[in-house]
């Protein structure tokens, strides 16, 4: 709801809104670059699929993606760019270069495998988070491993139930370590930071705590438009206490959900982790097969799986009900 | 009440007061620009009506408005500027360009439609807020949709009862999501920020909490005249607690009022939302027709509606009584 | 009491004390400028009266005042400057230009009239505040209306009882809105800010709370001599609580006094407000006549009135007793 | 006690210690300037007495003092500089120029007379504060009046009992206003600031509260050596509360002492104040005579008086016992 | 788990990730420098062992290491660089130059010997901390002595149980002073700082307090990416209290564990400390022999020892169970 | 204990460690300067003794010391530099120039004598603080008097028991004033600052409060390495309260110890103070003789005395037991 009459005089929104291209825009940009740079594409390349798989890419990043793909294809002695080359280029552009040569101690490798297997399994069993793309224990940048997801579509808003599932999947690495290895590690630091940020914003910015209501508790940044430079709170310490309690309640509920999912599917987790130690990288399909196999071994139906299948054209799914709703 | 003897020596008010033209001034400015730039107007153009519909426009913005209108008319192959061209130009100048080509997922489109329908319905049913102009789920800038209102006249002060109605209408998007879709989303973040700012200023700057009285609780900005650079409070934590309780009380009362309005008019909300999904943009008259039709279908009188009707010359209405007064 | 031995070494008072002329100095300055610029004065001009009516004017402002007066006289096709021209010039220099052409909605005009009538009535009924000069609902600068007072003499210190009366008169606009229109508005924001500043300084700087005693609670400004750049308190939260309670007590007592005065003289308030809506500006004499008329209509004696009568030479009045003293 | 081993490495005391001349040094400096500038002194001039009466004067200020004296003597058509000329010059250099022409309203003059009479009386009745030099209600700089004291000797440290007496005399202006005029005013603001600073330093820097002990509670200035730029406390809010209570206790005890002194000598206060209204300035001897006269009128012995007698050579007096000691 | 969709717009991670070489990379770098600078190595030099013993060395530091080794060998009149030369060079590059000539009082030497013996003994008795390399009471830089450990391998994450053992070994110097000399000293300041940092990060960043859960309590640095410039907490004082209690609990548990280990092996500690006073530096093997001898003297088996044995190729050991787990 | 693996990446220790020469280094530096500048030394000069008496002197300060000594010898018309000249030069370099000409009032002189006598007596009666060198009431810089101590040896760490004795001796000036003169003064401000700093660091940095344990409570300076620019605490207000209580407990215990020592040796204190008033400066031997004489007068053995005897070669004494240990 836009109502300029309420804007305080003198206030100025310094945040520049950079209009990133949407899925149609990206497809068009890709076509233009292919033509302009005379990139020879293999017949298996499907530009609409690539456009769908590159949300939040700018025009420059899309051009960079095609150039990287061409270099990879050349390095692989191909005379046209194939779908696999573009996928590899995208993963590198998006998540950083793989550091295959890094020597990782056996103990750390095993811990990383269980940590990432936790993320991969729980992501797959939840219905609203972005679908699993692949999982790997090859280090990238500062990360020891990575569980990669690809959004089904451009994302403009997050529902409360989706945020709760994201938190649940963020806690899965740490929970897998604890349940399967009997101890936790510093490796979950980044997951914990993101969990906390989401839970705090639910309570303080998105009105998602019934106890506190639709009130903003973080509105005064020291420099407007640059929240990153710190904020000064204008609420009482009693309110700060309730905020802490609400954040704690949300995170603990998600943690319990996560523990339950992992305990109920312990064999799948072990299977994924051990396969990761063996192969280092698993595709969403690989994970899907493990889950199917383990399900049938236990005489159960395969659960609905939230994985990113390469060529399939997903249809929009309706909003699922919130598993945490009281 | 002006009393310079009380101004502390050395204090200097750095806020520059920019004298924006009032309704008569705007009409005069429009006439001057039409003449100066030799813009050919269609006979249906009514400059006093445009002047009334452009409060807080500066002289430069009015000139820009006429130029934009001329460009739109040319693009539409007309040889004179019509009222419709000026209206489109104004909406663009005021709220940003429509992003018609942006691909929005079906789920998000539906959520946006119910959110905006909530704002549109509640705005129409309240008597003191600025009247509805149109409602749309075509994205503009960072917004997924917009409910546009046009002030009846230049505004110099806000009564307590009008502020409570503004808060009520700000909460309507979120309430519609919750009641009709069973979940809320991050899409209400800006509504919550503005709700909080209004409720805090009622309590802290405008003396509208009987419990705290006509006392200012935000008087010390770090740099005077630039409240945006942060404030240092000089009150106790106990007072901060009472402020939080008062803000909470105000917001919850408005939320309850909002929920009641939406529950009592659930069919109208659905009708507006579904029509929005179909048409993407509804004028105030379209919304009025839906409400009339739904009222008569339920055997009820049409309620009084607060909508901006294009050509009609509104007379000033007296201040309504405050629906929240104890 | 001056005792340099107590000044801490290294401390330096950066506040520059600008020696403004006192009443005798102003008269002399006016005479010099009249002579120097060969301004032709009408016989009705009384320079000592003007000197008395321009406290805190600097030499430059006095010169500016005479020049403005001459321009006004020329615009009015007079061949000498009359007392009325000088008065108009002074009001413009002191409170800003009147914005007669601004279109104000009827609702806002009525609210402003009752707000300013409240200030005018209560100022007139109190004995120690600066006497009423005139009251107007013609906007000046950012203000919707103004109640103007002229000090009887240069002011060097404020007694506790005078400060309490100033607060009482500051609250009168808001109280009139509430009692007569049934609702309050954002129009009292500046009155509330000044009320709060006075009440806080009574408690924190002037030792006027018996509960807290003659102790300064605001002595550490971040940059000495520039209190405007913020302060860091060095007292406990418990003390901050008592300060808040004392400020609250003072303001509520003044508010009660104000409500009583307005309720007891409700007819006078209505008469002043309605006359203001009709005439837009009333002189102190106009207000005095309304009060006299309404008093006699109710069979009462005219109360003592605190109004600035143009030509009369006021004698110093002794300090009145404090109406709030327990 | 100097022990460099305890200084933290890296810490650096940026406060520059300017070695002001002591009494012998000042006498020598005066002699040199008299000779150098060939100032002709009247035989009544006693340079050692002037040296004693100018503690904390720098060499430059002493030279300035002699030059001012010569100018005053010239203006008075004398052909040598007399003691009276030097005294006038010193008062001007030390406390600012008298503003004799400033028009002060009768009410304010009377309030100032009682305020300063309070300081003068209480200073005279106390034994350890610097002796009274003169008292005046002629404005100087921003002050409405002044009670001037001259130290008996250069001062290097303050005993607890002397500080309590200084606070008692600082509160005397305000107490006189309250007891004699029935109301207090903003005129005591500076007295209150200095009272607070002394009481806080007693508690926080000088170990003079038995409850808190010899502990420093203000040791962390934001920029070391520049305490004026603000401090960050490192103690708990509970400690801040005790500090506030101790400061309050000290100030209230002094206030009670002050009230008792004024009530017991009410007639003397009235006599001093009324004489001040009549003469505007009283010397220490004038005040002494009033006290003697009033004492004998009441059939009492003249109390010991702490006044600065011009020519008499004071001998050092032993430290008096502390009147506030429990 | 990497999920770019959650990154807030505008946020930018300024921390530059410098890719230090891993063990394979270091071996290669060493080989290149040996060849490039034509350094003549003795046959006892084993480059893979050096690579393993230089984790977190950059390429430049490795080159520096070889140059220093060559200089040491020259100073020792050798014609090839031996393993001992490289070890000495590494210790100097890593921990600073030994200050053998510094005169240390006997009392301080004895205190340092018991302090370092405490670290050496407890490090040897724990299973997960980095193995002991050598212990010395020859001052290096600002340190009076040093207990040096060499990691078994490159380290990427820390488990909770390893962190608890590190804290236990950090407290061992102070505990040895207290139990054996009856008093503690300022010499443990740095150990205490590192203990506190680890315990706080366990609670606030790594989710290792069950009472507080996987929530980040330090997420808002004043300047993002530069945590060193200070942080502003956004949690309540109640949460700060629980954090303090949790940090306290962790440190006290580790301290108790440490006291128990030292009390149970008091004779070993004395033997190591007295040998240190005699020899000033002990190798890990020296410490191992003392422990073996003391064990056999008391008729006990030698406990498992965590010492860095020079030539032996360690195999990866599995994660030990957590001795502090409830 | 040095363990680089725990250093956080990006953290950088900006404190530069300046390697001051130790006792051997100082002797060598003195010899070099004597030779280089051809300073003729009297046979009584003992360079090793001077080296021992100049801890924390840099090379430049040692050179300055010899030059000053030569100047003093020349001024005294000697043809070689004697031990006494070097001692005078050292005291001037170390503690500032004596201001013999400053006129100090009798009252202040007496207060200073008792204050310094308190420091001198208590320092002499304690066993672990640096031994007394001399005591003086001749002002130096801003200090009214000084009690000078010379370390027995270079100091690298402080034991808890030594710190408690230092605090006890810091409080002795103030305690002597109180017990002997019946009042305290502002003269103890610096002693109180240093007392507080030591007691706070015991509790917050050195782990010397059993109630708070080996935890650092001051680790976050605003700019790392520059603690002087202020700190932000990250602990709760409850912890701040316990810190305040612990600091208070430590200081009060020391104060009681100090009072006991002074009361038990009241006659010695008076004798030292009165001799100081007479002679202005006393050597450690002078103080020792007074104590011996007073002891024998009371029929008691001379207590062990901690004084710096000029020529005697002190042997290292073992650590004394802690007199405050419960």
PDB file of C-alpha atoms in Angstrom, chain B residues 122-269:
ATOM      1  CA  UNK B 122     -10.882  -1.479   4.514  1.00  0.00           C
ATOM      2  CA  UNK B 123      -9.902   1.900   3.053  1.00  0.00           C
ATOM      3  CA  UNK B 124     -13.303   2.083   1.393  1.00  0.00           C
ATOM      4  CA  UNK B 125     -15.196   1.179   4.562  1.00  0.00           C
ATOM      5  CA  UNK B 126     -13.406   3.735   6.721  1.00  0.00           C
ATOM      6  CA  UNK B 127     -14.580   7.352   6.599  1.00  0.00           C
ATOM      7  CA  UNK B 128     -11.566   9.501   7.386  1.00  0.00           C
ATOM      8  CA  UNK B 129      -8.621   8.067   5.487  1.00  0.00           C
ATOM      9  CA  UNK B 130      -7.799   9.446   2.053  1.00  0.00           C
ATOM     10  CA  UNK B 131     -10.292   8.036  -0.478  1.00  0.00           C
ATOM     11  CA  UNK B 132      -9.400   5.047  -2.650  1.00  0.00           C
ATOM     12  CA  UNK B 133      -8.156   5.959  -6.116  1.00  0.00           C
ATOM     13  CA  UNK B 134      -7.284   2.582  -7.558  1.00  0.00           C
ATOM     14  CA  UNK B 135      -5.811  -0.773  -6.633  1.00  0.00           C
ATOM     15  CA  UNK B 136      -3.399  -2.849  -8.666  1.00  0.00           C
ATOM     16  CA  UNK B 137      -1.258  -5.999  -8.546  1.00  0.00           C
ATOM     17  CA  UNK B 138       1.037  -4.802 -11.300  1.00  0.00           C
ATOM     18  CA  UNK B 139       4.418  -4.315  -9.568  1.00  0.00           C
ATOM     19  CA  UNK B 140       5.736  -0.767  -9.250  1.00  0.00           C
ATOM     20  CA  UNK B 141       9.389  -0.342  -8.160  1.00  0.00           C
ATOM     21  CA  UNK B 142      10.007  -2.697  -5.260  1.00  0.00           C
ATOM     22  CA  UNK B 143       6.299  -3.101  -4.471  1.00  0.00           C
ATOM     23  CA  UNK B 144       4.381  -6.198  -5.607  1.00  0.00           C
ATOM     24  CA  UNK B 145       1.159  -4.241  -5.811  1.00  0.00           C
ATOM     25  CA  UNK B 146      -0.332  -0.986  -4.695  1.00  0.00           C
ATOM     26  CA  UNK B 147      -3.481   0.480  -3.232  1.00  0.00           C
ATOM     27  CA  UNK B 148      -3.522   4.111  -4.270  1.00  0.00           C
ATOM     28  CA  UNK B 149      -5.365   6.842  -2.425  1.00  0.00           C
ATOM     29  CA  UNK B 150      -5.748  10.497  -3.320  1.00  0.00           C
ATOM     30  CA  UNK B 151      -6.151  13.127  -0.567  1.00  0.00           C
ATOM     31  CA  UNK B 152      -9.353  15.141  -0.714  1.00  0.00           C
ATOM     32  CA  UNK B 153      -7.401  18.281  -0.012  1.00  0.00           C
ATOM     33  CA  UNK B 154      -4.010  19.549   1.110  1.00  0.00           C
ATOM     34  CA  UNK B 155      -3.278  18.164   4.552  1.00  0.00           C
ATOM     35  CA  UNK B 156      -1.781  20.176   7.394  1.00  0.00           C
ATOM     36  CA  UNK B 157      -2.606  18.197  10.494  1.00  0.00           C
ATOM     37  CA  UNK B 158      -3.875  14.758  11.405  1.00  0.00           C
ATOM     38  CA  UNK B 159      -6.512  14.135  14.065  1.00  0.00           C
ATOM     39  CA  UNK B 160      -6.128  11.204  16.447  1.00  0.00           C
ATOM     40  CA  UNK B 161      -9.147   9.435  14.925  1.00  0.00           C
ATOM     41  CA  UNK B 162      -7.773   9.758  11.389  1.00  0.00           C
ATOM     42  CA  UNK B 163      -4.415   8.310  12.467  1.00  0.00           C
ATOM     43  CA  UNK B 164      -6.162   5.291  14.041  1.00  0.00           C
ATOM     44  CA  UNK B 165      -8.013   4.689  10.742  1.00  0.00           C
ATOM     45  CA  UNK B 166      -4.780   4.970   8.767  1.00  0.00           C
ATOM     46  CA  UNK B 167      -3.198   2.321  11.004  1.00  0.00           C
ATOM     47  CA  UNK B 168      -6.291   0.145  10.586  1.00  0.00           C
ATOM     48  CA  UNK B 169      -6.039   0.352   6.790  1.00  0.00           C
ATOM     49  CA  UNK B 170      -2.271  -0.287   6.901  1.00  0.00           C
ATOM     50  CA  UNK B 171      -2.915  -3.560   8.759  1.00  0.00           C
ATOM     51  CA  UNK B 172      -5.565  -4.700   6.288  1.00  0.00           C
ATOM     52  CA  UNK B 173      -3.208  -6.338   3.775  1.00  0.00           C
ATOM     53  CA  UNK B 174      -1.630  -8.568   6.386  1.00  0.00           C
ATOM     54  CA  UNK B 175      -4.979  -9.346   8.002  1.00  0.00           C
ATOM     55  CA  UNK B 176      -6.491 -10.358   4.648  1.00  0.00           C
ATOM     56  CA  UNK B 177      -3.556 -12.725   4.022  1.00  0.00           C
ATOM     57  CA  UNK B 178      -3.978 -14.286   7.444  1.00  0.00           C
ATOM     58  CA  UNK B 179      -7.771 -14.709   7.372  1.00  0.00           C
ATOM     59  CA  UNK B 180      -8.103 -15.773   3.729  1.00  0.00           C
ATOM     60  CA  UNK B 181      -4.837 -17.650   3.010  1.00  0.00           C
ATOM     61  CA  UNK B 182      -4.130 -18.969   6.500  1.00  0.00           C
ATOM     62  CA  UNK B 183      -0.570 -17.596   6.631  1.00  0.00           C
ATOM     63  CA  UNK B 184       1.240 -14.258   6.585  1.00  0.00           C
ATOM     64  CA  UNK B 185       4.304 -13.186   4.638  1.00  0.00           C
ATOM     65  CA  UNK B 186       7.206 -10.769   4.502  1.00  0.00           C
ATOM     66  CA  UNK B 187       5.154  -8.627   2.112  1.00  0.00           C
ATOM     67  CA  UNK B 188       3.734  -6.595   5.007  1.00  0.00           C
ATOM     68  CA  UNK B 189       7.151  -5.365   6.213  1.00  0.00           C
ATOM     69  CA  UNK B 190       6.668  -1.813   4.955  1.00  0.00           C
ATOM     70  CA  UNK B 191       3.072  -1.654   6.278  1.00  0.00           C
ATOM     71  CA  UNK B 192       4.401  -2.706   9.706  1.00  0.00           C
ATOM     72  CA  UNK B 193       7.146  -0.086   9.643  1.00  0.00           C
ATOM     73  CA  UNK B 194       4.657   2.675   8.898  1.00  0.00           C
ATOM     74  CA  UNK B 195       2.171   1.354  11.479  1.00  0.00           C
ATOM     75  CA  UNK B 196       4.902   1.404  14.102  1.00  0.00           C
ATOM     76  CA  UNK B 197       6.097   4.863  13.185  1.00  0.00           C
ATOM     77  CA  UNK B 198       2.573   6.301  13.439  1.00  0.00           C
ATOM     78  CA  UNK B 199       1.782   4.552  16.732  1.00  0.00           C
ATOM     79  CA  UNK B 200       5.114   5.603  18.289  1.00  0.00           C
ATOM     80  CA  UNK B 201       4.664   9.217  17.208  1.00  0.00           C
ATOM     81  CA  UNK B 202       1.112   9.215  18.662  1.00  0.00           C
ATOM     82  CA  UNK B 203       2.587   8.183  22.006  1.00  0.00           C
ATOM     83  CA  UNK B 204       5.934  10.003  21.924  1.00  0.00           C
ATOM     84  CA  UNK B 205       5.411  13.198  19.948  1.00  0.00           C
ATOM     85  CA  UNK B 206       1.707  13.954  19.704  1.00  0.00           C
ATOM     86  CA  UNK B 207       0.612  13.426  23.320  1.00  0.00           C
ATOM     87  CA  UNK B 208      -2.073  10.892  22.279  1.00  0.00           C
ATOM     88  CA  UNK B 209      -1.582   8.448  25.142  1.00  0.00           C
ATOM     89  CA  UNK B 210      -3.523   9.492  28.239  1.00  0.00           C
ATOM     90  CA  UNK B 211      -1.255   7.302  30.331  1.00  0.00           C
ATOM     91  CA  UNK B 212       1.865   9.243  29.324  1.00  0.00           C
ATOM     92  CA  UNK B 213       0.323  12.680  28.802  1.00  0.00           C
ATOM     93  CA  UNK B 214       1.393  15.603  26.596  1.00  0.00           C
ATOM     94  CA  UNK B 215       5.109  14.945  26.995  1.00  0.00           C
ATOM     95  CA  UNK B 216       7.658  14.553  24.235  1.00  0.00           C
ATOM     96  CA  UNK B 217       9.755  11.390  24.517  1.00  0.00           C
ATOM     97  CA  UNK B 218      12.037  11.801  21.571  1.00  0.00           C
ATOM     98  CA  UNK B 219      13.323  15.292  21.827  1.00  0.00           C
ATOM     99  CA  UNK B 220      17.040  14.757  21.622  1.00  0.00           C
ATOM    100  CA  UNK B 221      18.213  13.906  18.135  1.00  0.00           C
ATOM    101  CA  UNK B 222      21.958  13.380  17.819  1.00  0.00           C
ATOM    102  CA  UNK B 223      22.145  16.179  15.269  1.00  0.00           C
ATOM    103  CA  UNK B 224      19.300  18.693  15.622  1.00  0.00           C
ATOM    104  CA  UNK B 225      17.073  18.973  12.580  1.00  0.00           C
ATOM    105  CA  UNK B 226      18.260  15.630  11.318  1.00  0.00           C
ATOM    106  CA  UNK B 227      16.237  13.187  13.398  1.00  0.00           C
ATOM    107  CA  UNK B 228      17.105  10.610  10.762  1.00  0.00           C
ATOM    108  CA  UNK B 229      20.643  10.349  12.103  1.00  0.00           C
ATOM    109  CA  UNK B 230      19.423   8.687  15.289  1.00  0.00           C
ATOM    110  CA  UNK B 231      18.238   9.836  18.652  1.00  0.00           C
ATOM    111  CA  UNK B 232      19.407   9.446  22.181  1.00  0.00           C
ATOM    112  CA  UNK B 233      16.591   8.922  24.611  1.00  0.00           C
ATOM    113  CA  UNK B 234      16.732  10.690  27.929  1.00  0.00           C
ATOM    114  CA  UNK B 235      13.963   8.768  29.642  1.00  0.00           C
ATOM    115  CA  UNK B 236      14.113   5.790  31.982  1.00  0.00           C
ATOM    116  CA  UNK B 237      13.726   2.148  31.012  1.00  0.00           C
ATOM    117  CA  UNK B 238      10.433   2.088  32.969  1.00  0.00           C
ATOM    118  CA  UNK B 239       9.098   4.857  30.719  1.00  0.00           C
ATOM    119  CA  UNK B 240      10.345   2.957  27.666  1.00  0.00           C
ATOM    120  CA  UNK B 241       8.292  -0.015  28.901  1.00  0.00           C
ATOM    121  CA  UNK B 242       5.128   2.074  29.211  1.00  0.00           C
ATOM    122  CA  UNK B 243       5.740   3.503  25.725  1.00  0.00           C
ATOM    123  CA  UNK B 244       6.017  -0.057  24.367  1.00  0.00           C
ATOM    124  CA  UNK B 245       2.790  -1.062  26.131  1.00  0.00           C
ATOM    125  CA  UNK B 246       0.934   1.957  24.769  1.00  0.00           C
ATOM    126  CA  UNK B 247       2.189   1.379  21.211  1.00  0.00           C
ATOM    127  CA  UNK B 248       1.175  -2.260  21.536  1.00  0.00           C
ATOM    128  CA  UNK B 249      -2.290  -1.352  22.836  1.00  0.00           C
ATOM    129  CA  UNK B 250      -2.933   1.081  19.981  1.00  0.00           C
ATOM    130  CA  UNK B 251      -1.811  -1.351  17.292  1.00  0.00           C
ATOM    131  CA  UNK B 252      -3.781  -4.275  18.753  1.00  0.00           C
ATOM    132  CA  UNK B 253      -6.992  -2.211  18.955  1.00  0.00           C
ATOM    133  CA  UNK B 254      -6.594  -1.203  15.306  1.00  0.00           C
ATOM    134  CA  UNK B 255      -5.857  -4.799  14.359  1.00  0.00           C
ATOM    135  CA  UNK B 256      -9.010  -5.999  16.058  1.00  0.00           C
ATOM    136  CA  UNK B 257     -11.038  -3.316  14.282  1.00  0.00           C
ATOM    137  CA  UNK B 258      -9.468  -4.369  10.996  1.00  0.00           C
ATOM    138  CA  UNK B 259     -10.163  -8.082  11.560  1.00  0.00           C
ATOM    139  CA  UNK B 260     -13.791  -7.344  12.382  1.00  0.00           C
ATOM    140  CA  UNK B 261     -14.263  -5.268   9.193  1.00  0.00           C
ATOM    141  CA  UNK B 262     -12.764  -8.005   7.019  1.00  0.00           C
ATOM    142  CA  UNK B 263     -14.641 -10.878   8.689  1.00  0.00           C
ATOM    143  CA  UNK B 264     -17.938  -8.969   8.352  1.00  0.00           C
ATOM    144  CA  UNK B 265     -17.281  -8.345   4.650  1.00  0.00           C
ATOM    145  CA  UNK B 266     -15.493 -11.527   3.670  1.00  0.00           C
ATOM    146  CA  UNK B 267     -17.482 -12.015   0.425  1.00  0.00           C
ATOM    147  CA  UNK B 268     -16.606  -8.516  -0.772  1.00  0.00           C
ATOM    148  CA  UNK B 269     -12.937  -9.165  -0.120  1.00  0.00           C
TER     149      UNK B 269
END
